[in-house]
mmCIF file of C-alpha atoms in Angstrom:
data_model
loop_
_atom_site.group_PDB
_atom_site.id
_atom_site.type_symbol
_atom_site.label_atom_id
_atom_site.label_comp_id
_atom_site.label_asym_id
_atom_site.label_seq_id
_atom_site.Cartn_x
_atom_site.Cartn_y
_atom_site.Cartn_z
ATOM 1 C CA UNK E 204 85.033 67.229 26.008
ATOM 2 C CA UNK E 205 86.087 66.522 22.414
ATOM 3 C CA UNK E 206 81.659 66.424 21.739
ATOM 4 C CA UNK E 207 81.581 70.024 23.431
ATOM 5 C CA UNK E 208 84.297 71.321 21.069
ATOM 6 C CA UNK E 209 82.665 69.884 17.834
ATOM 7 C CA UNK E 210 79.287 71.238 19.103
ATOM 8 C CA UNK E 211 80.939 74.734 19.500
ATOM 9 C CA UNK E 212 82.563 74.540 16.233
ATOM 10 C CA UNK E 213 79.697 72.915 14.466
ATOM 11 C CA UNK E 214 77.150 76.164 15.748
ATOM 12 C CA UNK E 215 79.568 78.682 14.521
ATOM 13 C CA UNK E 216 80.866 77.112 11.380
ATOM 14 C CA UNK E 217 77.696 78.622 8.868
ATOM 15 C CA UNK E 218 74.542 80.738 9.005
ATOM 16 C CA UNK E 219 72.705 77.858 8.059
ATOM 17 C CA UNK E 220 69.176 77.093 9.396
ATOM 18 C CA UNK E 221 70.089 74.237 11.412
ATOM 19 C CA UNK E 222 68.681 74.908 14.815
ATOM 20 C CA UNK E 223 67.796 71.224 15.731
ATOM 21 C CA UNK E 224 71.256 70.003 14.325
ATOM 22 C CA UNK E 225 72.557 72.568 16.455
ATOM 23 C CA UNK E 226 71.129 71.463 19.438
ATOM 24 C CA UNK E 227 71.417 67.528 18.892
ATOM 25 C CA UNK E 228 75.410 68.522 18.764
ATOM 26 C CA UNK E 229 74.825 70.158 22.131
ATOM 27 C CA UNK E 230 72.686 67.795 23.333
ATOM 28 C CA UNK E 231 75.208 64.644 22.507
ATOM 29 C CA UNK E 232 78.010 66.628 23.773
ATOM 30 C CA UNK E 233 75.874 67.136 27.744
ATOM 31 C CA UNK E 234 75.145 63.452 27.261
ATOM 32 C CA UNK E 235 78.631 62.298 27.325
ATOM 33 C CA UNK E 236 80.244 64.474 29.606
ATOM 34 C CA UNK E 237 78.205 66.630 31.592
ATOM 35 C CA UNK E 238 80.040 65.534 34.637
ATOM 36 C CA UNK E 239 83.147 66.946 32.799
ATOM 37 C CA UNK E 240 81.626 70.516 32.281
ATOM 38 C CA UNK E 241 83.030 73.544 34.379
ATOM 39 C CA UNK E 242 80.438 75.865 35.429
ATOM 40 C CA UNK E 243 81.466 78.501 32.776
ATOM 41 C CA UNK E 244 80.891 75.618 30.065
ATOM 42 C CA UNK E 245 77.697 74.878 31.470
ATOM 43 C CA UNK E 246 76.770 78.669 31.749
ATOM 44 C CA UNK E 247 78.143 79.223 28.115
ATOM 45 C CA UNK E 248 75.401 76.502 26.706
ATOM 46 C CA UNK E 249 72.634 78.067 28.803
ATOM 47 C CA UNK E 250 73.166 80.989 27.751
ATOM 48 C CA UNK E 251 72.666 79.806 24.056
ATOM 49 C CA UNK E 252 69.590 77.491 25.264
ATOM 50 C CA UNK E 253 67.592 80.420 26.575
ATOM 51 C CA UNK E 254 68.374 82.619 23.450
ATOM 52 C CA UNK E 255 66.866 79.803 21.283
ATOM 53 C CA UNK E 256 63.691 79.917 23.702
ATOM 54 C CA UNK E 257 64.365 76.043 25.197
ATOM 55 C CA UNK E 258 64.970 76.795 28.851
ATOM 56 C CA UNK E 259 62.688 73.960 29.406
ATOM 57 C CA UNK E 260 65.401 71.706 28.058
ATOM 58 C CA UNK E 261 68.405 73.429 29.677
ATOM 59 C CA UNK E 262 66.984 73.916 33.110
ATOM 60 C CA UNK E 263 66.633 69.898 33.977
ATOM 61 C CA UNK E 264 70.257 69.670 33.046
ATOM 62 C CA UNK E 265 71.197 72.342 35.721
ATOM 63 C CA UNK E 266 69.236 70.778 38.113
ATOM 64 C CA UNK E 267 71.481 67.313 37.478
ATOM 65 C CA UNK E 268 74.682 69.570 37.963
ATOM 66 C CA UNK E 269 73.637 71.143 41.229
ATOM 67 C CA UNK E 270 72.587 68.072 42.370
ATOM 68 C CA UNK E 271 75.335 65.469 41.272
ATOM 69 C CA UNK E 272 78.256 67.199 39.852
ATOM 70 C CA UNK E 273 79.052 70.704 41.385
ATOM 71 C CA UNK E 274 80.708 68.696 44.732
ATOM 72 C CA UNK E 275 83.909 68.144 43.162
ATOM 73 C CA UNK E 276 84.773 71.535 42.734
ATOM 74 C CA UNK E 277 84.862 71.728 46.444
ATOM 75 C CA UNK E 278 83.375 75.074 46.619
ATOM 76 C CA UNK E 279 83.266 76.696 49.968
ATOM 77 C CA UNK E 280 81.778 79.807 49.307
ATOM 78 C CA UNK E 281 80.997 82.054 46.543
ATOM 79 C CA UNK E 282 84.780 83.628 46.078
ATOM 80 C CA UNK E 283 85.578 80.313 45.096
ATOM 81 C CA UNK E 284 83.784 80.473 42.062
ATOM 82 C CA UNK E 285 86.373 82.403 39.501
ATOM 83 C CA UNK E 286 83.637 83.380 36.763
ATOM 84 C CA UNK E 287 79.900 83.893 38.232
ATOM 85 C CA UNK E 288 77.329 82.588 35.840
ATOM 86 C CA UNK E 289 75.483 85.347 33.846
ATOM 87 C CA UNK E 290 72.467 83.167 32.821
ATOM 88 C CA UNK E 291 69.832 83.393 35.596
ATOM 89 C CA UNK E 292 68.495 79.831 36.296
ATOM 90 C CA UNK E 293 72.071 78.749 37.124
ATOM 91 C CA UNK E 294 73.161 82.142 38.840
ATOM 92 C CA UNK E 295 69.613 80.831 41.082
ATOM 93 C CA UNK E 296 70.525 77.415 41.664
ATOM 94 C CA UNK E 297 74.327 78.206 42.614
ATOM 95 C CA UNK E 298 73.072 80.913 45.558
ATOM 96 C CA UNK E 299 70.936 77.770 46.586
ATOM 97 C CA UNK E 300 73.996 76.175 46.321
ATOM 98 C CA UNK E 301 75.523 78.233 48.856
ATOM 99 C CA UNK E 302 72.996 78.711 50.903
ATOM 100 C CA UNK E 303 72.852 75.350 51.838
ATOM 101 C CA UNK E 304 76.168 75.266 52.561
ATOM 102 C CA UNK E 305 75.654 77.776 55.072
ATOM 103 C CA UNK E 306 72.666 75.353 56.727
ATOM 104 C CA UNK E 307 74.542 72.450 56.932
ATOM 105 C CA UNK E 308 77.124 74.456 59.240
ATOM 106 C CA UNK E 309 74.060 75.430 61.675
ATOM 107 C CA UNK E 310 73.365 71.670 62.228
ATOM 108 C CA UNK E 311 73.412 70.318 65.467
ATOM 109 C CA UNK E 312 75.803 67.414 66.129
ATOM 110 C CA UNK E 313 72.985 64.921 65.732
ATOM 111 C CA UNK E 314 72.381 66.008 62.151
ATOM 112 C CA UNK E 315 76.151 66.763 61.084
ATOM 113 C CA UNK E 316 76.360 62.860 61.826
ATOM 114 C CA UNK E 317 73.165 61.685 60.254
ATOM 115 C CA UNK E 318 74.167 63.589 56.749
ATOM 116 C CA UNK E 319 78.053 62.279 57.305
ATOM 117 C CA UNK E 320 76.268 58.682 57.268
ATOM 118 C CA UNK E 321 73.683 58.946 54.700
ATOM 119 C CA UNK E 322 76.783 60.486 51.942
ATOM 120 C CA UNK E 323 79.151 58.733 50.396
ATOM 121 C CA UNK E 324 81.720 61.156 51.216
ATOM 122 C CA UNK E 325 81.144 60.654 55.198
ATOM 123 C CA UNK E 326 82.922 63.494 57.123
ATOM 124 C CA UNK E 327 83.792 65.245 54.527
ATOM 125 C CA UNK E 328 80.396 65.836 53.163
ATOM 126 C CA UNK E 329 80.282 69.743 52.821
ATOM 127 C CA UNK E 330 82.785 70.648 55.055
ATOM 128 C CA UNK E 331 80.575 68.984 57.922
ATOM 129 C CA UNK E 332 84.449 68.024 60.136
ATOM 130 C CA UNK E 333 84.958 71.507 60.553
ATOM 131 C CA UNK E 334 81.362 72.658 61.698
ATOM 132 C CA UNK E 335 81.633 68.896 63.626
ATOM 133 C CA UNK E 336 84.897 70.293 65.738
ATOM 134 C CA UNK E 337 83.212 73.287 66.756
ATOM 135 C CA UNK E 338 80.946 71.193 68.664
ATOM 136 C CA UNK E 339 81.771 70.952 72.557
ATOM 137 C CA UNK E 340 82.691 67.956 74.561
ATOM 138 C CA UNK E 341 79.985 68.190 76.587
ATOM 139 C CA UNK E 342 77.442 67.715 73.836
ATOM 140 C CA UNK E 343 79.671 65.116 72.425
ATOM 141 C CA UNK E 344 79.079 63.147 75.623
ATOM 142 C CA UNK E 345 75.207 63.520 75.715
ATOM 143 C CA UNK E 346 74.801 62.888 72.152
ATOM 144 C CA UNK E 347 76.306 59.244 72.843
ATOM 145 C CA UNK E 348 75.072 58.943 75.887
ATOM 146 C CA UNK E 349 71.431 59.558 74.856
ATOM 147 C CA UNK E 350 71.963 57.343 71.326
ATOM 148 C CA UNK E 351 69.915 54.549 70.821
ATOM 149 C CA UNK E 352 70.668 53.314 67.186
ATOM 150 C CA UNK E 353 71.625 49.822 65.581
ATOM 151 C CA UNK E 354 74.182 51.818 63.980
ATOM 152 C CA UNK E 355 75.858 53.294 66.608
ATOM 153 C CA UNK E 356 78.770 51.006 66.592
ATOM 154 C CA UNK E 357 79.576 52.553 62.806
ATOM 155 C CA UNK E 358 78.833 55.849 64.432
ATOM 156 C CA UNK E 359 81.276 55.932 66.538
ATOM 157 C CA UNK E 360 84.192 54.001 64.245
ATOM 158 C CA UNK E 361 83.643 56.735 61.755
ATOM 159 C CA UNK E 362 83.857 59.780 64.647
ATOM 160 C CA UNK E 363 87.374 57.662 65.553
ATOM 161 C CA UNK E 364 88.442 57.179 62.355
ATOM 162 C CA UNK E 365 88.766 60.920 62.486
ATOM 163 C CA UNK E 366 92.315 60.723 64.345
ATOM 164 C CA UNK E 367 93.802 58.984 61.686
ATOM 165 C CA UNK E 368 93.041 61.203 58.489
ATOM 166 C CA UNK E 369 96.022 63.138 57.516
ATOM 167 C CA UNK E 370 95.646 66.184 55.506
ATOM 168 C CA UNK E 371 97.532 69.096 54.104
ATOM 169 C CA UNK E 372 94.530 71.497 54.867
ATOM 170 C CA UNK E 373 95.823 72.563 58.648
ATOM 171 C CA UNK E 374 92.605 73.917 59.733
ATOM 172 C CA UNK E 375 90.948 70.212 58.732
ATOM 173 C CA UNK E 376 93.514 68.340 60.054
ATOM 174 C CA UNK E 377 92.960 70.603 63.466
ATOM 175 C CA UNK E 378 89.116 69.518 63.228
ATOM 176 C CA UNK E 379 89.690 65.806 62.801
ATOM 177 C CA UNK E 380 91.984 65.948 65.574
ATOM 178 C CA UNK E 381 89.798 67.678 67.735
ATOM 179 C CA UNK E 382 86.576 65.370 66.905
ATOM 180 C CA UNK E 383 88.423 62.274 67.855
ATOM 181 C CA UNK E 384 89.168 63.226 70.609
ATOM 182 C CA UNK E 385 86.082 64.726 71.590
ATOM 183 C CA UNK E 386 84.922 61.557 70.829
ATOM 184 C CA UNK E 387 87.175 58.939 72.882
ATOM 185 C CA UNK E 388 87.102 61.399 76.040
ATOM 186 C CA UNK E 389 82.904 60.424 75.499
ATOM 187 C CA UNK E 390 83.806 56.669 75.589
ATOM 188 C CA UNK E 391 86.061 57.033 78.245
ATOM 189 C CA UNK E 392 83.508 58.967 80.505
ATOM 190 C CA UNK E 393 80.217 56.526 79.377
ATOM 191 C CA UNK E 394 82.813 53.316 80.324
ATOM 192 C CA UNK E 395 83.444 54.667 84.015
ATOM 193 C CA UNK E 396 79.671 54.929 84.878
ATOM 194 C CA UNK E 397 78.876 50.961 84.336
ATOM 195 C CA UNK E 398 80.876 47.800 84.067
ATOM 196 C CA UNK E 399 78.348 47.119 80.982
ATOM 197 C CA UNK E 400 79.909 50.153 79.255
ATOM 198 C CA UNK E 401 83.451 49.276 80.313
ATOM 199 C CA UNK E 402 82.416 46.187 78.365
ATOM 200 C CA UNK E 403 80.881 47.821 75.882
ATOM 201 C CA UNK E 404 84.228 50.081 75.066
ATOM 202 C CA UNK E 405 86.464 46.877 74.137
ATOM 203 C CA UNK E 406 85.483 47.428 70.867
ATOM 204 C CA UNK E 407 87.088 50.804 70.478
ATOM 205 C CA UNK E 408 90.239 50.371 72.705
ATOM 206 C CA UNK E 409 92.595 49.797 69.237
ATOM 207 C CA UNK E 410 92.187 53.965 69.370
ATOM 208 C CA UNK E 411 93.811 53.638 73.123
ATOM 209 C CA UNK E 412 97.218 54.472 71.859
ATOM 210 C CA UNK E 413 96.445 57.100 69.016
ATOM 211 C CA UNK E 414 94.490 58.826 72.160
ATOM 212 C CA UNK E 415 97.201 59.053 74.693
ATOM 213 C CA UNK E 416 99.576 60.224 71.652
ATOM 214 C CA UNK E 417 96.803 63.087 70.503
ATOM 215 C CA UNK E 418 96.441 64.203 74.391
ATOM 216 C CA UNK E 419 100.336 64.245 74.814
ATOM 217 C CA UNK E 420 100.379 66.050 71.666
ATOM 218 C CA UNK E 421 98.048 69.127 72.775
ATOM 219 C CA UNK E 422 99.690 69.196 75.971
ATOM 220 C CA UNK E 423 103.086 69.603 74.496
ATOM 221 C CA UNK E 424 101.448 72.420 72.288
ATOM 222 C CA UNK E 425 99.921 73.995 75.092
ATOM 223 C CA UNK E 426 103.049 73.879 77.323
ATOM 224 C CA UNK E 427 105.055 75.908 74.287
ATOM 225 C CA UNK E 428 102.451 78.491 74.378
ATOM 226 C CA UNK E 429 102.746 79.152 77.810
ATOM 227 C CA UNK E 430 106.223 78.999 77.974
ATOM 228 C CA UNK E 431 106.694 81.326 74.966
ATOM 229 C CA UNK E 432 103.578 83.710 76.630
ATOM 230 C CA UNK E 433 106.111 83.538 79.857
ATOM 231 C CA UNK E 434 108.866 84.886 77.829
ATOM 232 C CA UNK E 435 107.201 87.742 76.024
ATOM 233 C CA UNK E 436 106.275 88.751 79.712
ATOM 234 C CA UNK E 437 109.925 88.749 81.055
ATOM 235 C CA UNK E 438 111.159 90.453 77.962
#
């Protein structure tokens, strides 16, 4: 960040004629620390790009944001962004941002999987445990039922592995919940139709104990909801 600074103060220390001087301060500064930039820093170099007429260098660089950088910020949806770009290639790219986003929620469980295993960031690749939760037990159950995949033993670790991420997000912590055990109630069900499954399942039964305490826990939950439901009634 200390390049972006000297490029800022460089630019608006003269009125000499030093365009390409300018731009090779620039140039160093998105070099060393592009993955550093917020989106207003970014936007406040664009903006200077396309008043020097070199959008054609600019525009490649937003490209390599949107692609590789803006996931950290964790953006959800478009309120999350404090200051909205003003240039108009980036203002572009960031509703394509979004509206991707919004795609990846209208996957089916089959593709909310494949993405979670082709990104580094598994379930938490664009919010894909939440849309994944949503999903119900009954297409859990096919999905694994129908699968066919060398992979399918990392498939289902990382749908288990679900029921042991703690989180202080209590709407994600719900989700992960609720996709294990969507998931184990699967196993369970595919191990009572064949002794080959039953077989088949001994490499998952470490999750045996984390199930029963899940299941105990919603039941507990659902027993104070009735019981306080019961009492509003009386009252």
């Amino acid at each position: 960040m200390h390049k972006l600074r000297a490029a800022w103060d460089f630019y608006h220390k003269s009125f000499f004629d030093n365009e390409q001087a300018v731009i090779d301060g620039f140039n160093g500064a998105i070099l060393e620390g592009l993955h550093h930039f917020t989106l207003s820093e970014l936007d406040s170099i664009t903006g200077l790009y396309y008043e020097l007429n070199r959008a054609d260098e600019i525009n490649p660089i937003i490209d390599q944001y949107m692609s590789t950088i803006i996931q950290k910020f964790n953006f959800e949806d478009k309120e999350d962004v404090f200051h909205w770009p003003a240039s108009s290639y980036l203002d572009e790219k960031l509703n394509e941002y979004f509206l991707a986003k919004c795609s990846v929620r209208n996957r089916n469980l089959q593709e909310l999987i494949s993405s979670a295993m082709e990104s580094k960031s598994g379930m938490q690749v664009h919010g894909a445990i939440e849309e994944l939760s949503l999903v119900d037990e009954k297409e859990h159950l096919n999905y694994l039922a129908t699968l066919e995949n060398s992979e399918l033993t990392n498939i289902v670790r990382m749908l288990l592995k679900c029921g042991n991420v703690v989180t202080h997000d209590t709407d994600a912590q719900k989700a992960y919940k609720l996709t294990f055990l969507k998931t184990y109630r699967s196993l369970l069900e595919l191990a009572s139709r064949s002794q080959l499954n039953k077989t088949r399942m001994v490499k998952f039964l470490s999750y045996e104990k984390l199930y029963q305490r899940l299941e105990l826990e919603i039941k507990q939950q659902e027993s104070e909801k009735l019981s306080s439901s019961d009492s509003i009634s009386e009252d």
